[in-house]
Short mmCIF file of C-alpha atoms in Angstrom, two decimals:
data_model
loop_
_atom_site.label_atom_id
_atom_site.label_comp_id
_atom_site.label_asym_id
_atom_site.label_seq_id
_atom_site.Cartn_x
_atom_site.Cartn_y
_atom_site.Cartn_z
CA UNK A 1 94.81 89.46 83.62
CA UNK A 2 97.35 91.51 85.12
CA UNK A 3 97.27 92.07 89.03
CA UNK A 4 97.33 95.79 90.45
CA UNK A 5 101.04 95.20 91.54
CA UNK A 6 102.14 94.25 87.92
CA UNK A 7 100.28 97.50 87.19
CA UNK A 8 102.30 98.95 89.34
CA UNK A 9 105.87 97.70 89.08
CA UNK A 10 105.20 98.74 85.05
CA UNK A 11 104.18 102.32 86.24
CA UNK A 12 107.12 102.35 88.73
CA UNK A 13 109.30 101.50 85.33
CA UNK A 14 107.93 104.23 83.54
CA UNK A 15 109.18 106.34 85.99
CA UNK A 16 112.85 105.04 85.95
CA UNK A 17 112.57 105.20 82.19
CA UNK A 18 111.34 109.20 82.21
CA UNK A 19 114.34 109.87 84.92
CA UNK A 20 116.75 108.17 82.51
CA UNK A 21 115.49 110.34 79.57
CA UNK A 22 115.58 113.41 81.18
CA UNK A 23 118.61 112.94 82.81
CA UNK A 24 120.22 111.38 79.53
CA UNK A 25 118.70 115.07 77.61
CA UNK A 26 120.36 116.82 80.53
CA UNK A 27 123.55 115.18 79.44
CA UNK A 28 123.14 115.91 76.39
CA UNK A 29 122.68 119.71 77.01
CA UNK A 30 125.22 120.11 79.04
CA UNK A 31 127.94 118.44 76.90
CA UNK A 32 126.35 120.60 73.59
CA UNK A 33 128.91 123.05 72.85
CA UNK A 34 127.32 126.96 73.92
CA UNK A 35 124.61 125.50 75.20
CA UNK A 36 122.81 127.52 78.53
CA UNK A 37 120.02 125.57 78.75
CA UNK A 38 121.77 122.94 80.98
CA UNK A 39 121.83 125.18 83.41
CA UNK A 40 118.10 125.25 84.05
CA UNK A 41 118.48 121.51 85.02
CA UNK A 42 115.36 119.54 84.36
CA UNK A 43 113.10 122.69 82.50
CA UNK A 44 115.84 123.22 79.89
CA UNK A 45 115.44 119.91 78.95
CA UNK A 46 111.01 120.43 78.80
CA UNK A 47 111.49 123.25 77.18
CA UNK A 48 113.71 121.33 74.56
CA UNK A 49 111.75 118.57 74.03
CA UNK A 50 108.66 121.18 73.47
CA UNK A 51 110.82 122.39 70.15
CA UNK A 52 111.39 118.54 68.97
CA UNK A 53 108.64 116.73 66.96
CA UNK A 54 107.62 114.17 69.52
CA UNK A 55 108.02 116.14 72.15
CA UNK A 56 104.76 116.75 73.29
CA UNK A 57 104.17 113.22 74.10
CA UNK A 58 107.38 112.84 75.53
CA UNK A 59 106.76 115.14 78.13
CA UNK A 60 103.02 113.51 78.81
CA UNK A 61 105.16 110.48 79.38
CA UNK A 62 108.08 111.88 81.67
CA UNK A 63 105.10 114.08 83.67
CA UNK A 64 103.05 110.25 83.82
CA UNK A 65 106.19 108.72 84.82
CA UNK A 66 107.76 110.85 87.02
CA UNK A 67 104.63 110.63 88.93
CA UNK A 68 104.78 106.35 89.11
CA UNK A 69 108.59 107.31 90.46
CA UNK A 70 107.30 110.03 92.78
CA UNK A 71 104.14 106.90 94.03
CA UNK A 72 106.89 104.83 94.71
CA UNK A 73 109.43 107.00 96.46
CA UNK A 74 106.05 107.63 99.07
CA UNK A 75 105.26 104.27 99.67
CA UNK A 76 109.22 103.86 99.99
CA UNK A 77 109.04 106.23 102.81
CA UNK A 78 105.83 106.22 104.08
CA UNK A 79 104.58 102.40 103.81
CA UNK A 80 107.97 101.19 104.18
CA UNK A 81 107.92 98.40 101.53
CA UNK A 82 111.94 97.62 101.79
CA UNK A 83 111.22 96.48 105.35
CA UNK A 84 114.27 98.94 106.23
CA UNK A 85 114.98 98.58 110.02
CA UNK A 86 113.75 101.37 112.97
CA UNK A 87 117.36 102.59 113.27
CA UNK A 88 118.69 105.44 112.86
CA UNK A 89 120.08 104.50 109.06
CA UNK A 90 116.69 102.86 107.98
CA UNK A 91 114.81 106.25 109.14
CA UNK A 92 117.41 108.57 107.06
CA UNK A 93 117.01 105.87 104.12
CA UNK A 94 112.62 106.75 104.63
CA UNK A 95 113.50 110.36 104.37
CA UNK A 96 115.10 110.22 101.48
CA UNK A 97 112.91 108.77 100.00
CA UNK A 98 110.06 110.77 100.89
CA UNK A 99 112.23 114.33 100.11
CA UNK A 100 112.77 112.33 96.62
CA UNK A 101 108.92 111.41 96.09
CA UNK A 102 108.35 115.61 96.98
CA UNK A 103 111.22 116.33 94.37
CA UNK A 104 109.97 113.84 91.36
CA UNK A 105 106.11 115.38 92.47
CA UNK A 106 107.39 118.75 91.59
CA UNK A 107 109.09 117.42 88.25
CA UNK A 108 105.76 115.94 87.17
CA UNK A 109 103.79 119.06 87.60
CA UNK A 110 106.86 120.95 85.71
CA UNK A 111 106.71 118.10 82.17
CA UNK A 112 102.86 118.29 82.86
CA UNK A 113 102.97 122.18 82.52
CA UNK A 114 105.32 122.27 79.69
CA UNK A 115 103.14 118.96 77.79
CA UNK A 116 99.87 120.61 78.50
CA UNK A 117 101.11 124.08 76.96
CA UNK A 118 100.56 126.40 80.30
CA UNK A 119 104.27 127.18 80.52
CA UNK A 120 106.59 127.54 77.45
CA UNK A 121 109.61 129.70 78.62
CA UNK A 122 113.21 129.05 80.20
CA UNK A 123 114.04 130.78 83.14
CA UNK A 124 115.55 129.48 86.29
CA UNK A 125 113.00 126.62 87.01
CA UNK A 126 114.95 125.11 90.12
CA UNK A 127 114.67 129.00 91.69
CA UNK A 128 110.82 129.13 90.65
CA UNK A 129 109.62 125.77 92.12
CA UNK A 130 111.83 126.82 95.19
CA UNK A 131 109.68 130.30 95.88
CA UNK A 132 106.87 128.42 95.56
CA UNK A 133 107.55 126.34 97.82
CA UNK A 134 108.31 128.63 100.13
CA UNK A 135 104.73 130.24 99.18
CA UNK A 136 103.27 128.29 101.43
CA UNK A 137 102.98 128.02 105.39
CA UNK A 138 105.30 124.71 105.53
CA UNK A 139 107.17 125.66 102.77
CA UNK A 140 109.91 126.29 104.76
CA UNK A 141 110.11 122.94 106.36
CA UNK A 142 109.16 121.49 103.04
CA UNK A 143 112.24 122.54 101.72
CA UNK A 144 114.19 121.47 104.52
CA UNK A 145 113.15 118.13 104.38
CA UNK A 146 114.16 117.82 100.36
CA UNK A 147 117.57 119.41 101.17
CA UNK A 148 117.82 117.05 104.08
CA UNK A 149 117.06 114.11 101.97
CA UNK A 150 119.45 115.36 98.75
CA UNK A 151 122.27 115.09 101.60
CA UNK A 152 121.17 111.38 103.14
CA UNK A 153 120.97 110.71 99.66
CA UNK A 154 124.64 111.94 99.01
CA UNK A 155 125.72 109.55 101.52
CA UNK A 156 124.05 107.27 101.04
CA UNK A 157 125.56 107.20 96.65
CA UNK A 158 128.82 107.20 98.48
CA UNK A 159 128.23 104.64 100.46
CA UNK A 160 127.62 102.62 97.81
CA UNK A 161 130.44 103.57 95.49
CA UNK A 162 132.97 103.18 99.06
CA UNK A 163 131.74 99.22 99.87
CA UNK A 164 130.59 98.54 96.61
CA UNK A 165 126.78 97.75 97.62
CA UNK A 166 124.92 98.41 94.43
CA UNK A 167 126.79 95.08 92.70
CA UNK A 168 124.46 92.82 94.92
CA UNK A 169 122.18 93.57 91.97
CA UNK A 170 124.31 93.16 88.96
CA UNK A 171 124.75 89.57 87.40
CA UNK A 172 128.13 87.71 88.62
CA UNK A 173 128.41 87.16 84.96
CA UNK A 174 128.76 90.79 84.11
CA UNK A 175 131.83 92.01 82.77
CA UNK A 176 134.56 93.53 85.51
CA UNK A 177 134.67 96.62 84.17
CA UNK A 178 131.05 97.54 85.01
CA UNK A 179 132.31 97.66 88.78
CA UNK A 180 134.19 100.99 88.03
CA UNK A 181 131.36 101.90 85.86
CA UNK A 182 128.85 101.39 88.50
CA UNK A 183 131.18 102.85 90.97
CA UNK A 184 132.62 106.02 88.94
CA UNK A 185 128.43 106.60 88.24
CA UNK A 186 127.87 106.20 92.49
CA UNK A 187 130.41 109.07 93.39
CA UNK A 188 128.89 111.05 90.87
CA UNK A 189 125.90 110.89 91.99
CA UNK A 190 126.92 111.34 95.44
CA UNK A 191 128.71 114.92 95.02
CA UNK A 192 125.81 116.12 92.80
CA UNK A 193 123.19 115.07 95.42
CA UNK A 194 125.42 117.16 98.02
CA UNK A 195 125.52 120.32 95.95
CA UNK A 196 121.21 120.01 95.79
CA UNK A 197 121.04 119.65 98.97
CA UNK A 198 123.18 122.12 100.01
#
């Protein structure tokens, strides 16, 4: 019988899996020659998948795993379950994590719409979910807290690409190339974070 944090760690895997599939479709939209849609970030690629066969369970999936990712990114935060220290670095690593839980949340309830059928057009979806936000009486501070943790998260990619922290978890039999790989993909991900929080 499995235990509840086997349960877990496989829900916590769907959730990198929907991230890499979105983010993969993103790619792929923005690299298709004339194609807008990339703009719209993650609801180009919903309302994509919603014209693909499969896509309808696709997006059940990315909604249920972008969830898992959003679970974990809490607990990150919240239950601190990396043991990060009380200094000043281990409190900006919690709040990005909890600005990317709010983030992923959001994403969820955008595949869920577009899998369950209640929302079927393009538009600017990044715009949308932000005035929503803002709907609210925190929304404000909401917001501020995402764009707050987009930036530590900026950093924090560069960080990593800079000392090279992220090959702590590659094999020391991988080939050497996957350094600049890893490295190349850290930076990138760095500048990117930047802009969204910005």
């Amino acid at each position: 019988m499995v235990d509840k944090s086997e349960k877990f760690s496989w829900f916590v895997r769907l959730g990198y899996m929907a991230r890499g599939l979105t983010y993969m479709l993103l790619g792929y939209l923005a690299l298709e020659t004339g194609s807008g849609e990339a703009s719209e970030g993650s609801t180009g690629v919903f309302d994509m998948l919603q014209e693909v066969p499969l896509g309808t369970p696709l997006l059940w999936v990315i909604a249920i795993g972008m969830l898992g990712y959003a679970a974990y990114k809490y607990l990150s935060g919240f239950a601190n379950i990396y043991n990060r220290n009380d200094d000043i670095e281990g409190g900006l690593k919690r709040i990005g994590d909890v600005a990317s839980g709010v983030a992923h949340t959001f994403l969820a309830f955008a595949a869920y719409q577009f899998a369950s059928g209640t929302k079927s057009s393009g538009g600017d979806g990044t715009q949308e979910r932000a005035s929503t936000v803002l709907s609210y009486d925190l929304g404000g501070v909401v917001l501020g807290v995402i764009g707050l943790g987009f930036l530590v998260g900026g950093l924090m990619q560069a960080k990593k690409a800079y000392d090279l922290g992220f090959m702590k978890r590659i094999s020391g039999r991988a080939p050497h190339w996957v350094c600049h790989i890893g490295r190349a993909g850290h930076a990138a991900r760095a500048v990117v974070f930047a802009i969204i929080g910005w």
